[in-house]
Coordinates of C-alpha atoms in Angstrom, one line a residue:
X1 CA -24.9 -3.8 10.9
X2 CA -22.9 -3.2 14.0
X3 CA -22.9 -0.2 16.4
X4 CA -19.7 -0.4 18.5
X5 CA -17.1 1.7 20.2
X6 CA -13.8 2.9 18.8
X7 CA -11.2 1.5 21.3
X8 CA -8.0 3.2 22.4
X9 CA -5.1 0.9 22.8
X10 CA -1.7 1.5 24.4
X11 CA 0.3 3.8 22.1
X12 CA 3.6 2.9 20.5
X13 CA 5.3 5.7 22.5
X14 CA 4.5 7.2 25.8
X15 CA 2.7 10.3 24.5
X16 CA -1.0 9.6 24.0
X17 CA -2.6 11.1 20.9
X18 CA -6.1 12.7 21.1
X19 CA -8.6 10.1 22.3
X20 CA -10.7 8.8 19.5
X21 CA -14.2 7.9 20.7
X22 CA -17.6 7.5 19.3
X23 CA -20.0 5.0 17.7
X24 CA -19.8 3.7 14.2
X25 CA -21.5 1.6 11.5
X26 CA -19.7 -1.4 10.0
X27 CA -21.2 -2.6 6.7
X28 CA -20.1 -5.2 4.2
X29 CA -19.9 -3.7 0.7
X30 CA -18.5 -6.7 -1.2
X31 CA -17.6 -10.3 -0.4
X32 CA -16.4 -13.6 -2.0
X33 CA -13.0 -12.0 -2.9
X34 CA -10.0 -14.4 -3.4
X35 CA -6.7 -13.0 -2.3
X36 CA -7.6 -9.4 -3.0
X37 CA -4.7 -6.8 -2.8
X38 CA -6.0 -3.3 -3.6
X39 CA -9.3 -1.4 -4.0
X40 CA -10.1 1.9 -5.8
X41 CA -13.4 3.8 -6.0
X42 CA -15.0 4.3 -9.5
X43 CA -15.7 8.0 -10.0
X44 CA -19.1 6.9 -11.4
X45 CA -19.8 4.9 -8.2
X46 CA -18.8 1.3 -7.3
X47 CA -15.4 -0.3 -6.8
X48 CA -12.6 -2.0 -8.6
X49 CA -10.7 -4.7 -6.6
X50 CA -7.6 -6.6 -7.7
X51 CA -7.1 -10.2 -7.0
X52 CA -3.6 -11.7 -7.2
X53 CA -4.7 -14.3 -9.7
X54 CA -4.9 -11.6 -12.3
X55 CA -8.6 -10.7 -12.0
X56 CA -10.2 -7.3 -11.4
X57 CA -13.5 -7.6 -9.6
X58 CA -15.7 -4.6 -10.5
X59 CA -18.8 -3.6 -8.6
X60 CA -21.0 -1.1 -10.3
X61 CA -22.9 1.7 -8.5
X62 CA -25.9 -0.6 -8.7
X63 CA -24.1 -3.4 -6.9
X64 CA -23.6 -5.6 -9.9
X65 CA -20.5 -7.7 -9.9
X66 CA -18.3 -8.4 -12.9
X67 CA -15.0 -10.3 -13.0
X68 CA -12.5 -9.1 -15.5
X69 CA -9.6 -11.5 -16.1
X70 CA -6.5 -9.7 -17.4
X71 CA -4.1 -11.0 -20.0
X72 CA -0.7 -10.4 -18.3
X73 CA 2.2 -12.0 -20.1
X74 CA 4.2 -14.2 -17.7
X75 CA 2.2 -13.2 -14.6
X76 CA 3.8 -14.8 -11.6
X77 CA 1.3 -15.9 -9.0
X78 CA 2.9 -17.6 -6.0
X79 CA 3.6 -16.6 -2.4
X80 CA 3.0 -12.9 -2.3
X81 CA 3.3 -12.5 -6.0
X82 CA 0.6 -11.8 -8.6
X83 CA -1.6 -8.8 -9.5
X84 CA -1.0 -6.1 -6.9
X85 CA -1.9 -2.4 -6.9
X86 CA -4.3 -0.4 -9.2
X87 CA -4.6 3.3 -10.0
X88 CA -7.2 4.7 -12.2
X89 CA -6.2 7.1 -15.0
X90 CA -7.4 10.7 -14.7
X91 CA -9.8 10.1 -17.7
X92 CA -11.0 6.7 -16.5
X93 CA -14.7 7.6 -17.1
X94 CA -14.0 8.0 -20.8
X95 CA -11.0 5.7 -21.3
X96 CA -11.5 2.9 -18.7
X97 CA -7.6 3.0 -18.4
X98 CA -5.9 1.6 -15.3
X99 CA -2.3 1.4 -14.2
X100 CA -1.2 -1.7 -12.3
X101 CA 1.7 -3.3 -10.5
X102 CA 2.3 -7.0 -10.6
X103 CA 4.9 -9.8 -10.5
X104 CA 6.1 -11.5 -13.7
X105 CA 8.6 -14.2 -14.5
X106 CA 9.2 -17.6 -13.0
X107 CA 10.1 -19.2 -9.7
X108 CA 13.7 -19.0 -10.7
X109 CA 13.6 -15.4 -11.9
X110 CA 10.7 -13.1 -11.1
X111 CA 10.4 -9.3 -11.2
X112 CA 8.1 -6.5 -10.0
X113 CA 6.5 -4.7 -13.0
X114 CA 4.3 -1.7 -13.9
X115 CA 1.8 -1.7 -16.8
X116 CA -1.4 -0.4 -18.1
X117 CA -4.6 -1.6 -19.9
X118 CA -8.1 -0.4 -20.7
X119 CA -10.9 -2.4 -19.1
X120 CA -12.8 -2.9 -22.3
X121 CA -13.9 -6.2 -23.8
X122 CA -12.9 -9.7 -22.7
X123 CA -9.5 -10.4 -21.2
X124 CA -7.9 -6.9 -21.6
X125 CA -4.3 -7.2 -22.4
X126 CA -1.8 -5.5 -20.0
X127 CA 1.2 -3.7 -21.6
X128 CA 4.2 -3.8 -19.3
X129 CA 5.9 -0.3 -19.3
X130 CA 8.6 -1.0 -16.6
X131 CA 10.1 -3.8 -14.6
X132 CA 12.7 -3.7 -11.9
X133 CA 16.2 -4.4 -13.0
X134 CA 16.8 -7.2 -10.4
X135 CA 15.3 -10.6 -10.7
X136 CA 15.0 -13.0 -7.8
X137 CA 14.1 -16.6 -7.0
X138 CA 11.9 -15.9 -4.0
X139 CA 8.1 -15.5 -4.1
X140 CA 7.9 -12.8 -1.4
X141 CA 8.8 -9.2 -0.6
X142 CA 7.6 -7.5 -3.8
X143 CA 6.5 -4.3 -2.2
X144 CA 4.2 -3.2 -5.1
X145 CA 2.5 0.0 -3.9
X146 CA 1.9 2.6 -6.6
X147 CA 1.6 6.4 -6.2
X148 CA 0.9 8.9 -9.0
X149 CA 2.7 12.2 -8.4
X150 CA 1.3 15.6 -9.3
X151 CA 3.7 15.9 -12.3
X152 CA 2.4 12.6 -13.6
X153 CA 5.5 10.6 -12.7
X154 CA 5.1 7.4 -10.6
X155 CA 6.5 6.0 -7.4
X156 CA 6.6 2.3 -6.9
X157 CA 7.8 0.5 -3.8
X158 CA 10.1 -2.5 -4.4
X159 CA 10.8 -5.0 -1.7
X160 CA 14.2 -6.7 -1.0
X161 CA 13.1 -10.2 -2.0
X162 CA 13.7 -11.5 1.5
X163 CA 16.9 -13.4 0.7
X164 CA 18.5 -10.3 -1.0
X165 CA 18.5 -7.9 1.9
X166 CA 22.0 -6.5 1.0
X167 CA 20.6 -5.3 -2.3
X168 CA 18.6 -2.7 -0.5
X169 CA 21.9 -0.8 0.0
X170 CA 23.2 -1.2 -3.6
X171 CA 22.3 1.4 -6.2
X172 CA 22.8 -1.0 -9.1
X173 CA 19.9 -3.0 -7.8
X174 CA 16.2 -2.0 -7.7
X175 CA 15.4 -4.3 -4.7
X176 CA 14.6 -2.6 -1.4
X177 CA 13.9 0.8 -3.0
X178 CA 11.3 3.3 -3.9
X179 CA 11.5 3.9 -7.6
X180 CA 10.4 6.9 -9.6
X181 CA 9.7 6.8 -13.4
X182 CA 7.6 8.4 -16.1
X183 CA 4.5 6.7 -17.5
X184 CA 6.6 5.4 -20.5
X185 CA 8.9 3.6 -18.0
X186 CA 11.9 6.0 -18.3
X187 CA 13.5 7.4 -15.2
X188 CA 12.5 10.8 -14.0
X189 CA 15.1 13.4 -14.6
X190 CA 14.7 14.9 -11.1
X191 CA 15.7 11.6 -9.5
X192 CA 18.7 12.0 -7.1
X193 CA 21.0 9.6 -8.9
X194 CA 19.7 10.2 -12.5
X195 CA 22.1 9.8 -15.4
X196 CA 21.4 10.1 -19.1
X197 CA 22.4 6.4 -19.6
X198 CA 19.4 5.3 -17.6
X199 CA 21.4 3.1 -15.3
X200 CA 19.5 1.2 -12.5
X201 CA 20.4 4.0 -10.1
X202 CA 18.7 6.5 -12.3
X203 CA 15.3 5.2 -11.1
X204 CA 16.0 5.3 -7.4
X205 CA 14.0 7.8 -5.3
X206 CA 14.9 6.4 -1.9
X207 CA 16.8 3.2 -0.7
X208 CA 17.3 1.0 2.3
X209 CA 13.8 -0.5 2.5
X210 CA 12.8 -4.0 3.4
X211 CA 9.2 -4.6 2.2
X212 CA 7.3 -1.3 1.8
X213 CA 3.6 -1.7 1.1
X214 CA 2.1 1.6 2.3
X215 CA 2.7 4.8 0.3
X216 CA 0.7 8.0 0.3
X217 CA 1.1 11.7 -0.5
X218 CA -0.5 14.2 1.9
X219 CA -2.4 16.5 -0.4
X220 CA -2.3 19.4 2.1
X221 CA 1.5 19.4 2.6
X222 CA 2.9 17.4 -0.3
X223 CA 4.8 15.1 2.2
X224 CA 5.2 11.5 1.1
X225 CA 4.7 8.8 3.8
X226 CA 5.8 5.2 3.6
X227 CA 5.3 2.2 5.9
X228 CA 7.3 -1.0 5.6
X229 CA 7.5 -4.5 7.2
X230 CA 10.4 -5.1 9.4
X231 CA 11.6 -8.6 10.3
X232 CA 10.6 -9.8 13.8
X233 CA 9.8 -6.2 15.0
X234 CA 11.0 -3.0 13.4
X235 CA 8.0 -2.2 11.3
X236 CA 8.3 1.5 10.3
X237 CA 6.6 4.7 9.2
X238 CA 9.0 6.9 7.3
X239 CA 8.8 10.4 5.8
X240 CA 10.4 10.2 2.4
X241 CA 13.0 12.6 1.0
X242 CA 14.6 12.0 -2.4
X243 CA 18.0 10.3 -2.1
X244 CA 17.6 9.4 1.6
X245 CA 18.8 6.0 2.8
X246 CA 16.4 4.4 5.3
X247 CA 18.8 1.9 6.7
X248 CA 17.8 -1.6 6.0
X249 CA 19.6 -3.9 6.7
X250 CA 22.4 -1.8 8.3
X251 CA 19.9 -0.4 10.8
X252 CA 16.8 -2.0 12.2
X253 CA 15.0 -2.2 15.5
X254 CA 13.9 -5.8 14.7
X255 CA 15.7 -9.1 14.7
X256 CA 15.8 -12.1 12.5
X257 CA 12.9 -14.6 12.7
X258 CA 15.4 -17.1 14.2
X259 CA 16.1 -14.7 17.0
X260 CA 19.5 -13.9 15.7
X261 CA 20.8 -10.3 15.6
X262 CA 20.7 -8.7 12.1
X263 CA 22.8 -5.7 13.0
X264 CA 24.2 -4.1 16.1
X265 CA 23.0 -0.7 14.9
X266 CA 19.8 1.0 15.7
X267 CA 21.2 4.3 14.3
X268 CA 23.9 4.9 11.7
X269 CA 25.5 8.1 10.2
X270 CA 23.9 9.1 7.0
X271 CA 20.8 6.9 7.4
X272 CA 17.3 8.2 8.2
X273 CA 15.5 7.0 11.3
X274 CA 11.8 6.0 11.2
X275 CA 9.3 8.4 12.8
X276 CA 7.4 5.5 14.2
X277 CA 8.5 1.9 15.0
X278 CA 6.3 -1.1 15.8
X279 CA 8.0 -3.8 17.9
X280 CA 6.5 -6.4 18.1
X281 CA 5.5 -6.3 14.4
X282 CA 2.0 -5.4 13.2
X283 CA 2.7 -6.1 9.5
X284 CA 1.5 -2.8 8.0
X285 CA 0.0 -3.3 4.5
X286 CA -1.3 0.0 3.3
X287 CA -1.9 3.6 4.4
X288 CA -4.0 6.6 3.6
X289 CA -4.2 10.2 4.9
X290 CA -7.6 11.0 6.4
X291 CA -8.8 14.5 5.7
X292 CA -12.6 14.7 6.0
X293 CA -15.2 15.9 8.5
X294 CA -17.2 12.6 8.7
X295 CA -14.8 11.3 11.4
X296 CA -13.7 14.6 12.9
X297 CA -11.5 12.8 15.5
X298 CA -9.5 11.2 12.6
X299 CA -8.9 14.3 10.6
X300 CA -5.1 14.8 9.8
X301 CA -4.3 11.2 10.7
X302 CA -2.6 8.4 8.8
X303 CA -4.7 5.3 8.7
X304 CA -2.6 2.1 8.6
X305 CA -4.0 -1.3 7.9
X306 CA -2.2 -4.3 9.4
X307 CA -2.1 -8.0 8.5
X308 CA -0.6 -9.6 11.6
X309 CA -2.4 -7.5 14.1
X310 CA -5.7 -7.8 12.2
X311 CA -6.4 -4.1 13.0
X312 CA -6.6 -0.6 11.7
X313 CA -4.4 2.1 13.3
X314 CA -4.6 5.9 13.4
X315 CA -1.4 7.9 13.6
X316 CA -1.7 11.7 14.2
X317 CA 0.4 13.7 11.8
X318 CA 0.7 16.7 14.1
X319 CA 2.2 14.7 17.0
X320 CA 5.9 14.4 17.8
X321 CA 6.8 11.7 18.6
X322 CA 4.3 9.8 16.6
X323 CA 2.2 7.1 18.2
X324 CA -0.6 4.8 17.0
X325 CA -4.0 3.8 18.3
X326 CA -6.2 1.0 17.2
X327 CA -9.7 1.9 15.8
X328 CA -12.7 -0.2 14.8
X329 CA -11.8 -3.0 17.1
X330 CA -14.6 -5.3 15.7
X331 CA -12.6 -6.0 12.6
X332 CA -10.3 -8.9 13.8
X333 CA -9.3 -9.8 10.2
X334 CA -6.1 -9.5 8.3
X335 CA -6.3 -6.2 6.5
X336 CA -4.8 -5.7 3.0
X337 CA -5.9 -2.2 2.0
X338 CA -7.5 0.9 3.3
X339 CA -8.9 3.9 1.4
X340 CA -11.2 6.9 2.1
X341 CA -14.3 7.1 0.0
X342 CA -15.6 10.3 -1.6
X343 CA -18.3 10.1 1.1
X344 CA -15.7 10.4 3.8
X345 CA -16.3 6.9 5.1
X346 CA -13.4 4.5 5.6
X347 CA -13.2 1.4 3.5
X348 CA -11.0 -1.6 4.4
X349 CA -10.2 -4.6 2.3
X350 CA -9.5 -7.9 4.1
X351 CA -6.9 -10.4 3.1
X352 CA -7.0 -14.1 2.1
X353 CA -9.2 -16.6 0.3
X354 CA -12.4 -15.1 1.7
X355 CA -11.7 -11.4 1.5
X356 CA -14.3 -8.7 1.7
X357 CA -14.7 -4.9 1.5
X358 CA -16.1 -3.2 4.6
X359 CA -17.4 0.4 5.1
X360 CA -17.0 2.2 8.4
X361 CA -19.0 5.4 9.1
X362 CA -20.1 7.3 12.2
X363 CA -23.3 6.1 13.9
X364 CA -24.8 9.5 13.1
X365 CA -24.2 8.9 9.4
X366 CA -27.2 7.9 7.3
X367 CA -25.3 7.4 4.1
X368 CA -24.9 3.6 4.1
X369 CA -24.9 2.6 0.5
X370 CA -28.3 1.4 -0.8
X371 CA -26.7 -1.6 -2.5
X372 CA -24.5 -2.8 0.3
X373 CA -23.9 -6.5 -0.1
X374 CA -24.2 -8.6 3.0

């Protein structure tokens, strides 16, 4: 267990947010995870963690570990593809039902998909309820983050496929979009481009995205926040509004990995500017709103995990312009997911072939889980 200081780094913008100071515990909750992507807390205690190979790793409240291999027809595991996000059903305790995002298809033609299963018995079969309209032949930029809305519809982030950046601006394509649909896979009738024919545009909630992987709804305001990977620079936090165009690739503050200019525009009429930009890139991977008294300094902040920077950032929601500070500087690992537990502690999931789940709590907190796995 570590007792260390939260560090304040240089902000993205000139205005410095409230200084975040204090001591904290860092405890490993789970380890030996292979390419994990998302974590959720079981209402009965314990954790469910997706691995891209198609396995859900479940830790019970007693710390017992179970691997649940899923039967997903045509699961595509390559590059950034595979089993991605997980959301528990409202009646998970009774039904053991989960909702998932994942990649399906082949190297020549693969798709982001949404489906469901019940975690009962051996090799639970996943039923695909929706897949994006646009196939691609690249193993990257899937997006893949799920968000269940209060009306029981779903938002799903879809990346641009890397080689298909122009598709982010085309309403007949699902690449580079945030999509909204009902649980049965039909488009939501309140979508800004909805038509009774259920055209590809009928599913679009917002467009002009590159590779969005952080998506969260602030329960106190109802605002929906998204982060996305830019190219070399130009990582963003955006406040979503239905029908808005967030610019990619017409507008970006980043440049091509080769150093070439992608676009001459950093603003464009009719396109929405980000509220925060990271240049150089941090590679933001997930995001959550912190609203708890355990870390009083972090209340009303977005917490953003990053892959490239190997860090967790806090972004104050009541600050204009927004800026970011790094917290928990002892991490120094690629971070794939971040959530807030029912206990108010912050849990981060690390990336790669030796991933782990870590818990962060104030030094004053005595609630370190009895069955923490070290």
